[in-house]
Amino acid sequence: IKSNSDQLIEEKKNRINETLNSIQQLNESKNDISEKLKKLNKKIVSESKIKTKLKELESLKYKIEANLVLIKKDLQFFIDNDDCPTCKQTIDKEFKLKSIENKEKEHKEINDGLKLLYDNYNKTDIKLKEMLETNKKINELNLEEYRISNKITTLNDYISDLEKEISQQKNINNNDNENKIKNLELELRSEEHTSELQSRFGISYAVFCLKKK
């Protein structure tokens, strides 16, 4: 019985060691996730700020495009007309050429600026998509970290239960030992009592025999 009991205790201790190894591995995984989260969080910019910037760029883009349409209309007017269609007056040739030159220059500058705005808008849009993807990864890692923490808690509870079982088994063993000792003491006392009775009976019988003679 004692051997079986000791074996049970040893098995539980082995399970505790195996569980501790599992907890260590889980903690290492949790630390890796924490490092990844730190790096990802550094990349995060406020989503609302990026969306606000996109709206501002989009609004500016519409205004520039509308302004560009007006400049192109003015430019085409000077290219197509030598006389004013409204007042019928002849447009001064030098004024016409200067106006065309200025409108073409203005058109080019605004068009170049619009291209830069498109580029900035596209980069900001890509940044927003990357940030949304980063947020998705962060949420997944947070969920995984939460699951690992729950596993660690469960395993720690399991270790506590095993330790309680070991303690209970040891108490049972101690009680068994105490009972065995008590039983042995009782047996010894019983043997001593029996021996004493036998001794007394022998003496009494000897006296009886002598008297009979």
Tab-separated table of C-alpha atoms in Angstrom:
chain	number	residue	atom	x	y	z
A	1	ILE	CA	0.000	0.000	0.000
A	2	LYS	CA	2.778	2.347	0.923
A	3	SER	CA	4.545	1.584	-2.358
A	4	ASN	CA	1.392	2.331	-4.401
A	5	SER	CA	0.835	5.521	-2.472
A	6	ASP	CA	4.411	6.681	-3.052
A	7	GLN	CA	4.040	5.844	-6.724
A	8	LEU	CA	0.875	7.963	-6.973
A	9	ILE	CA	2.662	10.878	-5.349
A	10	GLU	CA	5.607	10.503	-7.726
A	11	GLU	CA	3.273	10.428	-10.738
A	12	LYS	CA	1.568	13.620	-9.594
A	13	LYS	CA	4.947	15.307	-9.086
A	14	ASN	CA	5.932	14.308	-12.639
A	15	ARG	CA	2.685	15.796	-13.929
A	16	ILE	CA	3.456	19.025	-12.070
A	17	ASN	CA	6.902	19.220	-13.692
A	18	GLU	CA	5.435	18.564	-17.143
A	19	THR	CA	2.800	21.234	-16.578
A	20	LEU	CA	5.454	23.715	-15.406
A	21	ASN	CA	7.353	23.094	-18.659
A	22	SER	CA	4.171	23.755	-20.623
A	23	ILE	CA	3.609	26.996	-18.695
A	24	GLN	CA	7.183	28.073	-19.434
A	25	GLN	CA	6.647	27.487	-23.162
A	26	LEU	CA	3.366	29.401	-23.059
A	27	ASN	CA	5.032	32.308	-21.255
A	28	GLU	CA	7.731	32.401	-23.936
A	29	SER	CA	5.041	32.525	-26.630
A	30	LYS	CA	3.271	35.265	-24.684
A	31	ASN	CA	6.494	37.302	-24.473
A	32	ASP	CA	7.002	36.938	-28.238
A	33	ILE	CA	3.471	38.224	-28.820
A	34	SER	CA	4.100	41.164	-26.467
A	35	GLU	CA	7.205	42.145	-28.463
A	36	LYS	CA	5.262	41.950	-31.729
A	37	LEU	CA	2.490	44.082	-30.241
A	38	LYS	CA	4.994	46.733	-29.138
A	39	LYS	CA	6.412	46.983	-32.665
A	40	LEU	CA	2.968	47.089	-34.280
A	41	ASN	CA	1.638	49.696	-31.844
A	42	LYS	CA	4.517	52.008	-32.789
A	43	LYS	CA	3.273	51.948	-36.394
A	44	ILE	CA	-0.246	52.918	-35.447
A	45	VAL	CA	-1.479	56.410	-36.223
A	46	SER	CA	-4.945	57.582	-35.256
A	47	GLU	CA	-7.404	56.213	-37.809
A	48	SER	CA	-9.584	59.312	-37.484
A	49	LYS	CA	-6.591	61.568	-38.297
A	50	ILE	CA	-5.826	59.690	-41.507
A	51	LYS	CA	-9.476	59.699	-42.568
A	52	THR	CA	-9.693	63.433	-41.857
A	53	LYS	CA	-6.578	64.020	-43.968
A	54	LEU	CA	-8.071	61.989	-46.827
A	55	LYS	CA	-11.256	64.050	-46.708
A	56	GLU	CA	-9.249	67.285	-46.740
A	57	LEU	CA	-7.170	66.085	-49.706
A	58	GLU	CA	-10.294	64.958	-51.521
A	59	SER	CA	-11.985	68.316	-50.950
A	60	LEU	CA	-8.869	70.158	-52.137
A	61	LYS	CA	-8.668	67.878	-55.171
A	62	TYR	CA	-12.240	68.798	-56.223
A	63	LYS	CA	-11.516	72.524	-55.804
A	64	ILE	CA	-8.313	72.325	-57.881
A	65	GLU	CA	-10.034	70.260	-60.569
A	66	ALA	CA	-12.846	72.835	-60.758
A	67	ASN	CA	-10.281	75.668	-60.942
A	68	LEU	CA	-8.418	73.790	-63.659
A	69	VAL	CA	-11.607	73.497	-65.722
A	70	LEU	CA	-12.087	77.295	-65.525
A	71	ILE	CA	-8.478	77.989	-66.564
A	72	LYS	CA	-8.794	75.584	-69.510
A	73	LYS	CA	-12.019	77.353	-70.496
A	74	ASP	CA	-10.313	80.776	-70.345
A	75	LEU	CA	-7.330	79.454	-72.273
A	76	GLN	CA	-9.555	77.991	-74.979
A	77	PHE	CA	-11.396	81.301	-75.178
A	78	PHE	CA	-8.237	83.248	-76.092
A	79	ILE	CA	-7.106	80.504	-78.475
A	80	ASP	CA	-10.444	80.423	-80.319
A	81	ASN	CA	-11.306	84.145	-80.411
A	82	ASP	CA	-9.706	87.215	-81.933
A	83	ASP	CA	-12.795	89.255	-81.124
A	84	CYS	CA	-14.797	89.369	-77.920
A	85	PRO	CA	-18.055	87.427	-78.530
A	86	THR	CA	-19.928	89.692	-76.113
A	87	CYS	CA	-18.813	93.222	-76.975
A	88	LYS	CA	-17.570	92.427	-80.496
A	89	GLN	CA	-14.355	94.348	-79.900
A	90	THR	CA	-11.102	93.090	-81.320
A	91	ILE	CA	-8.814	91.524	-78.734
A	92	ASP	CA	-5.381	93.064	-78.721
A	93	LYS	CA	-2.975	90.573	-80.245
A	94	GLU	CA	-0.235	91.174	-77.687
A	95	PHE	CA	-2.776	90.915	-74.850
A	96	LYS	CA	-4.142	87.724	-76.380
A	97	LEU	CA	-0.695	86.085	-76.640
A	98	LYS	CA	0.221	87.218	-73.122
A	99	SER	CA	-3.080	85.884	-71.741
A	100	ILE	CA	-2.569	82.524	-73.503
A	101	GLU	CA	0.977	82.330	-72.132
A	102	ASN	CA	-0.172	83.139	-68.602
A	103	LYS	CA	-3.109	80.720	-68.750
A	104	GLU	CA	-0.917	77.910	-70.090
A	105	LYS	CA	1.619	78.568	-67.344
A	106	GLU	CA	-1.117	78.673	-64.698
A	107	HIS	CA	-2.669	75.524	-66.140
A	108	LYS	CA	0.676	73.686	-66.001
A	109	GLU	CA	1.390	74.783	-62.425
A	110	ILE	CA	-2.061	73.748	-61.211
A	111	ASN	CA	-1.904	70.481	-63.162
A	112	ASP	CA	1.517	69.670	-61.643
A	113	GLY	CA	0.170	70.525	-58.197
A	114	LEU	CA	-2.844	68.290	-58.831
A	115	LYS	CA	-0.559	65.379	-59.734
A	116	LEU	CA	1.299	65.856	-56.434
A	117	LEU	CA	-2.035	65.969	-54.634
A	118	TYR	CA	-3.111	62.716	-56.310
A	119	ASP	CA	0.173	61.140	-55.248
A	120	ASN	CA	-0.275	62.361	-51.657
A	121	TYR	CA	-3.882	61.155	-51.626
A	122	ASN	CA	-2.898	57.681	-52.878
A	123	LYS	CA	-0.072	57.405	-50.337
A	124	THR	CA	-2.421	58.437	-47.515
A	125	ASP	CA	-5.024	55.933	-48.712
A	126	ILE	CA	-2.382	53.161	-48.771
A	127	LYS	CA	-1.277	54.211	-45.288
A	128	LEU	CA	-4.872	53.916	-44.049
A	129	LYS	CA	-5.201	50.422	-45.534
A	130	GLU	CA	-1.876	49.383	-43.973
A	131	MET	CA	-2.981	50.763	-40.626
A	132	LEU	CA	-6.291	48.892	-40.827
A	133	GLU	CA	-4.340	45.711	-41.597
A	134	THR	CA	-2.011	46.441	-38.663
A	135	ASN	CA	-5.035	46.934	-36.388
A	136	LYS	CA	-6.352	43.588	-37.569
A	137	LYS	CA	-3.035	41.899	-36.675
A	138	ILE	CA	-3.015	43.639	-33.274
A	139	ASN	CA	-6.528	42.373	-32.527
A	140	GLU	CA	-5.533	38.833	-33.544
A	141	LEU	CA	-2.413	38.943	-31.359
A	142	ASN	CA	-4.372	40.375	-28.412
A	143	LEU	CA	-6.844	37.521	-28.761
A	144	GLU	CA	-4.025	34.956	-28.904
A	145	GLU	CA	-2.375	36.555	-25.855
A	146	TYR	CA	-5.700	36.351	-23.995
A	147	ARG	CA	-6.073	32.668	-24.894
A	148	ILE	CA	-2.535	31.903	-23.713
A	149	SER	CA	-3.159	33.735	-20.428
A	150	ASN	CA	-6.283	31.636	-19.878
A	151	LYS	CA	-4.332	28.444	-20.589
A	152	ILE	CA	-1.639	29.476	-18.097
A	153	THR	CA	-4.298	30.197	-15.458
A	154	THR	CA	-5.924	26.808	-16.083
A	155	LEU	CA	-2.587	24.993	-15.840
A	156	ASN	CA	-1.685	26.819	-12.620
A	157	ASP	CA	-5.036	25.743	-11.171
A	158	TYR	CA	-4.269	22.183	-12.261
A	159	ILE	CA	-0.896	22.339	-10.453
A	160	SER	CA	-2.633	23.633	-7.310
A	161	ASP	CA	-5.070	20.704	-7.448
A	162	LEU	CA	-2.210	18.209	-7.839
A	163	GLU	CA	-0.331	19.759	-4.918
A	164	LYS	CA	-3.468	19.465	-2.770
A	165	GLU	CA	-3.861	15.816	-3.797
A	166	ILE	CA	-0.215	15.132	-2.916
A	167	SER	CA	-0.657	16.820	0.460
A	168	GLN	CA	-3.817	14.793	1.115
A	169	GLN	CA	-2.066	11.567	0.129
A	170	LYS	CA	0.831	12.333	2.468
A	171	ASN	CA	-1.634	12.981	5.284
A	172	ILE	CA	-3.308	9.645	4.567
A	173	ASN	CA	0.098	7.955	4.662
A	174	ASN	CA	0.939	9.632	7.959
A	175	ASN	CA	-2.412	8.606	9.427
A	176	ASP	CA	-1.885	5.057	8.191
A	177	ASN	CA	1.530	4.977	9.799
A	178	GLU	CA	0.137	6.294	13.052
A	179	ASN	CA	-2.631	3.670	12.974
A	180	LYS	CA	-0.113	0.926	12.251
A	181	ILE	CA	2.017	2.041	15.178
A	182	LYS	CA	-1.028	2.081	17.445
A	183	ASN	CA	-2.058	-1.377	16.240
A	184	LEU	CA	1.442	-2.689	16.863
A	185	GLU	CA	1.393	-1.216	20.351
A	186	LEU	CA	-1.969	-2.868	21.005
A	187	GLU	CA	-0.697	-6.167	19.658
A	188	LEU	CA	2.380	-5.974	21.888
A	189	ARG	CA	0.287	-5.151	24.884
A	190	SER	CA	-2.032	-8.006	24.032
A	191	GLU	CA	0.885	-10.421	23.719
A	192	GLU	CA	2.333	-9.199	27.023
A	193	HIS	CA	-1.066	-9.653	28.678
A	194	THR	CA	-1.453	-13.137	27.232
A	195	SER	CA	2.039	-14.079	28.365
A	196	GLU	CA	1.307	-12.792	31.839
A	197	LEU	CA	-1.936	-14.773	31.985
A	198	GLN	CA	-0.162	-17.904	30.797
A	199	SER	CA	2.531	-17.394	33.438
A	200	ARG	CA	-0.063	-16.915	36.187
A	201	PHE	CA	-2.039	-19.929	35.005
A	202	GLY	CA	1.150	-22.086	35.054
A	203	ILE	CA	1.949	-21.058	38.611
A	204	SER	CA	-1.623	-21.710	39.784
A	205	TYR	CA	-1.673	-25.109	38.146
A	206	ALA	CA	1.662	-26.052	39.760
A	207	VAL	CA	0.343	-25.062	43.200
A	208	PHE	CA	-2.804	-27.109	42.585
A	209	CYS	CA	-0.766	-30.147	41.677
A	210	LEU	CA	1.395	-29.855	44.791
A	211	LYS	CA	-1.664	-29.580	47.012
A	212	LYS	CA	-3.179	-32.615	45.399
A	213	LYS	CA	-0.070	-34.660	46.146
